[in-house]
mmCIF file of C-alpha atoms in Angstrom:
data_model
loop_
_atom_site.group_PDB
_atom_site.id
_atom_site.type_symbol
_atom_site.label_atom_id
_atom_site.label_comp_id
_atom_site.label_asym_id
_atom_site.label_seq_id
_atom_site.Cartn_x
_atom_site.Cartn_y
_atom_site.Cartn_z
ATOM 1 C CA UNK B 1 76.407 112.165 122.922
ATOM 2 C CA UNK B 2 77.323 108.743 121.891
ATOM 3 C CA UNK B 3 74.721 106.150 121.139
ATOM 4 C CA UNK B 4 73.739 103.542 123.630
ATOM 5 C CA UNK B 5 74.655 99.891 122.832
ATOM 6 C CA UNK B 6 70.972 98.777 122.928
ATOM 7 C CA UNK B 7 70.042 101.350 120.518
ATOM 8 C CA UNK B 8 73.227 100.961 118.428
ATOM 9 C CA UNK B 9 72.606 97.015 118.093
ATOM 10 C CA UNK B 10 68.992 97.674 117.058
ATOM 11 C CA UNK B 11 69.844 100.233 114.359
ATOM 12 C CA UNK B 12 72.526 97.781 113.215
ATOM 13 C CA UNK B 13 69.968 94.958 112.991
ATOM 14 C CA UNK B 14 67.651 97.148 111.182
ATOM 15 C CA UNK B 15 70.570 98.157 108.586
ATOM 16 C CA UNK B 16 70.933 94.260 107.860
ATOM 17 C CA UNK B 17 67.106 93.989 107.518
ATOM 18 C CA UNK B 18 67.250 96.778 104.940
ATOM 19 C CA UNK B 19 69.994 94.815 102.945
ATOM 20 C CA UNK B 20 67.759 91.796 103.190
ATOM 21 C CA UNK B 21 65.053 93.867 101.732
ATOM 22 C CA UNK B 22 67.153 94.762 98.870
ATOM 23 C CA UNK B 23 68.270 91.128 98.365
ATOM 24 C CA UNK B 24 64.350 90.011 98.596
ATOM 25 C CA UNK B 25 63.305 92.701 95.964
ATOM 26 C CA UNK B 26 66.258 91.727 93.706
ATOM 27 C CA UNK B 27 65.113 88.065 93.896
ATOM 28 C CA UNK B 28 61.624 88.947 93.024
ATOM 29 C CA UNK B 29 62.925 91.056 90.095
ATOM 30 C CA UNK B 30 64.910 87.840 88.767
ATOM 31 C CA UNK B 31 61.377 85.941 89.156
ATOM 32 C CA UNK B 32 59.632 88.754 86.922
ATOM 33 C CA UNK B 33 62.596 88.756 84.279
ATOM 34 C CA UNK B 34 62.243 84.902 84.029
ATOM 35 C CA UNK B 35 58.588 85.174 83.642
ATOM 36 C CA UNK B 36 58.830 87.748 80.856
ATOM 37 C CA UNK B 37 57.490 90.641 82.994
ATOM 38 C CA UNK B 38 60.097 93.371 82.638
ATOM 39 C CA UNK B 39 57.930 96.311 83.967
ATOM 40 C CA UNK B 40 57.474 94.359 87.313
ATOM 41 C CA UNK B 41 61.253 93.519 87.256
ATOM 42 C CA UNK B 42 62.088 96.923 86.593
ATOM 43 C CA UNK B 43 59.854 98.217 89.639
ATOM 44 C CA UNK B 44 61.383 95.509 91.990
ATOM 45 C CA UNK B 45 64.991 96.659 90.810
ATOM 46 C CA UNK B 46 64.154 100.169 91.808
ATOM 47 C CA UNK B 47 62.763 99.134 95.044
ATOM 48 C CA UNK B 48 65.912 97.056 95.891
ATOM 49 C CA UNK B 49 67.987 100.022 94.960
ATOM 50 C CA UNK B 50 65.858 102.098 97.283
ATOM 51 C CA UNK B 51 66.252 99.526 100.215
ATOM 52 C CA UNK B 52 70.005 99.875 99.938
ATOM 53 C CA UNK B 53 69.554 103.464 100.118
ATOM 54 C CA UNK B 54 67.878 103.082 103.372
ATOM 55 C CA UNK B 55 70.554 100.602 104.733
ATOM 56 C CA UNK B 56 73.008 103.410 103.905
ATOM 57 C CA UNK B 57 70.937 105.815 106.022
ATOM 58 C CA UNK B 58 71.416 103.727 109.108
ATOM 59 C CA UNK B 59 75.154 103.131 108.210
ATOM 60 C CA UNK B 60 75.809 106.631 108.186
ATOM 61 C CA UNK B 61 73.660 107.526 111.316
ATOM 62 C CA UNK B 62 75.270 104.733 113.503
ATOM 63 C CA UNK B 63 78.866 106.315 112.726
ATOM 64 C CA UNK B 64 77.613 109.859 113.036
ATOM 65 C CA UNK B 65 76.651 108.961 116.659
ATOM 66 C CA UNK B 66 79.884 107.170 117.514
ATOM 67 C CA UNK B 67 78.855 103.471 116.890
ATOM 68 C CA UNK B 68 80.190 100.899 114.838
ATOM 69 C CA UNK B 69 78.356 98.830 112.061
ATOM 70 C CA UNK B 70 78.509 95.307 112.001
ATOM 71 C CA UNK B 71 77.501 93.461 108.971
ATOM 72 C CA UNK B 72 75.846 90.078 109.325
ATOM 73 C CA UNK B 73 75.166 87.193 107.033
ATOM 74 C CA UNK B 74 72.195 87.921 104.730
ATOM 75 C CA UNK B 75 69.583 85.223 104.501
ATOM 76 C CA UNK B 76 68.845 83.849 101.062
ATOM 77 C CA UNK B 77 65.489 84.996 99.961
ATOM 78 C CA UNK B 78 62.809 83.018 98.199
ATOM 79 C CA UNK B 79 63.180 82.709 94.524
ATOM 80 C CA UNK B 80 59.800 81.528 93.316
ATOM 81 C CA UNK B 81 56.391 82.729 93.703
ATOM 82 C CA UNK B 82 52.877 81.584 92.801
ATOM 83 C CA UNK B 83 52.330 84.335 90.348
ATOM 84 C CA UNK B 84 52.495 88.233 90.325
ATOM 85 C CA UNK B 85 49.935 88.773 93.191
ATOM 86 C CA UNK B 86 51.616 86.349 95.272
ATOM 87 C CA UNK B 87 55.081 88.067 94.953
ATOM 88 C CA UNK B 88 53.387 91.424 95.767
ATOM 89 C CA UNK B 89 51.570 89.967 98.776
ATOM 90 C CA UNK B 90 54.952 88.765 100.030
ATOM 91 C CA UNK B 91 56.307 92.395 99.538
ATOM 92 C CA UNK B 92 53.552 93.962 101.487
ATOM 93 C CA UNK B 93 53.913 91.293 104.332
ATOM 94 C CA UNK B 94 57.632 92.054 104.168
ATOM 95 C CA UNK B 95 57.116 95.882 104.323
ATOM 96 C CA UNK B 96 54.763 95.388 107.197
ATOM 97 C CA UNK B 97 57.563 93.548 109.183
ATOM 98 C CA UNK B 98 60.015 96.254 108.360
ATOM 99 C CA UNK B 99 57.539 98.768 109.634
ATOM 100 C CA UNK B 100 57.098 96.836 112.882
ATOM 101 C CA UNK B 101 60.562 96.700 113.330
ATOM 102 C CA UNK B 102 61.124 100.451 112.902
ATOM 103 C CA UNK B 103 58.314 100.969 115.246
ATOM 104 C CA UNK B 104 60.252 98.725 117.808
ATOM 105 C CA UNK B 105 63.375 100.743 117.521
ATOM 106 C CA UNK B 106 61.455 103.827 118.056
ATOM 107 C CA UNK B 107 59.945 102.742 121.360
ATOM 108 C CA UNK B 108 63.451 101.588 122.471
ATOM 109 C CA UNK B 109 64.949 104.999 121.465
ATOM 110 C CA UNK B 110 61.985 106.672 123.421
ATOM 111 C CA UNK B 111 62.751 104.439 126.573
ATOM 112 C CA UNK B 112 66.414 105.345 126.385
ATOM 113 C CA UNK B 113 65.399 108.964 125.997
ATOM 114 C CA UNK B 114 67.634 109.127 122.692
ATOM 115 C CA UNK B 115 65.882 111.914 121.014
ATOM 116 C CA UNK B 116 68.158 112.123 118.154
ATOM 117 C CA UNK B 117 67.317 108.483 117.080
ATOM 118 C CA UNK B 118 63.619 109.212 117.557
ATOM 119 C CA UNK B 119 63.993 112.235 115.323
ATOM 120 C CA UNK B 120 66.152 110.178 112.837
ATOM 121 C CA UNK B 121 63.549 107.483 112.632
ATOM 122 C CA UNK B 122 60.578 109.721 111.891
ATOM 123 C CA UNK B 123 61.744 109.601 108.349
ATOM 124 C CA UNK B 124 61.338 105.978 108.071
ATOM 125 C CA UNK B 125 58.182 105.889 109.775
ATOM 126 C CA UNK B 126 56.786 108.200 106.917
ATOM 127 C CA UNK B 127 58.750 106.216 104.387
ATOM 128 C CA UNK B 128 57.091 102.957 105.481
ATOM 129 C CA UNK B 129 53.441 104.543 105.000
ATOM 130 C CA UNK B 130 54.384 105.223 101.280
ATOM 131 C CA UNK B 131 55.989 101.866 100.854
ATOM 132 C CA UNK B 132 53.112 99.888 102.091
ATOM 133 C CA UNK B 133 50.710 102.074 100.211
ATOM 134 C CA UNK B 134 52.664 101.662 97.057
ATOM 135 C CA UNK B 135 52.401 97.913 97.346
ATOM 136 C CA UNK B 136 48.838 97.970 98.449
ATOM 137 C CA UNK B 137 48.005 100.007 95.302
ATOM 138 C CA UNK B 138 49.549 97.469 92.891
ATOM 139 C CA UNK B 139 47.867 94.745 94.835
ATOM 140 C CA UNK B 140 44.516 96.678 94.261
ATOM 141 C CA UNK B 141 45.040 97.121 90.511
ATOM 142 C CA UNK B 142 46.086 93.364 90.317
ATOM 143 C CA UNK B 143 42.728 92.281 91.984
ATOM 144 C CA UNK B 144 40.700 94.507 89.530
ATOM 145 C CA UNK B 145 42.579 93.132 86.630
ATOM 146 C CA UNK B 146 40.904 90.010 87.860
ATOM 147 C CA UNK B 147 43.577 87.613 85.698
ATOM 148 C CA UNK B 148 42.744 89.456 82.391
ATOM 149 C CA UNK B 149 46.203 89.427 80.787
ATOM 150 C CA UNK B 150 45.673 92.433 78.787
ATOM 151 C CA UNK B 151 45.241 94.500 81.861
ATOM 152 C CA UNK B 152 48.137 92.895 83.676
ATOM 153 C CA UNK B 153 50.447 93.773 80.422
ATOM 154 C CA UNK B 154 49.346 97.215 80.853
ATOM 155 C CA UNK B 155 50.184 97.278 84.429
ATOM 156 C CA UNK B 156 53.627 95.691 83.615
ATOM 157 C CA UNK B 157 54.126 98.620 81.165
ATOM 158 C CA UNK B 158 53.323 101.165 83.736
ATOM 159 C CA UNK B 159 55.464 99.753 86.507
ATOM 160 C CA UNK B 160 58.163 99.704 83.941
ATOM 161 C CA UNK B 161 58.088 103.490 83.816
ATOM 162 C CA UNK B 162 59.104 103.919 87.601
ATOM 163 C CA UNK B 163 62.105 106.165 88.005
#
């Protein structure tokens, strides 16, 4: 069964949001690199790569269902934040936005009785729970560090080990 135009457009929009997510995390990596926090930068670079993987899942799915991908212009992301915590708060806010966007597509697919897309999106629902949890955990650790640079440097080293 060929995908409906409404669902295809929503999935295509999500693909572009995932590319923007990658761009945003890469911008955060440049911020952390410039500030000398190589571990935080490394974590964000890995996150940027992961978001591109998500975009490609949408790309392949759209074609698997007989649709066509339309790449849109990607908005320039912010490039400066007011510290580490501010950047991770922005990351959490962005992940919550992405989660809501996926929920909206899931609702549309359900309304359209597009069971294949509902099934496809379940992986992303689970992934978003994990993504938000990871960022919340980092924010919790930053809160507990209470500005103590020795603890922040340890966290920087720890996040630099992300594979």
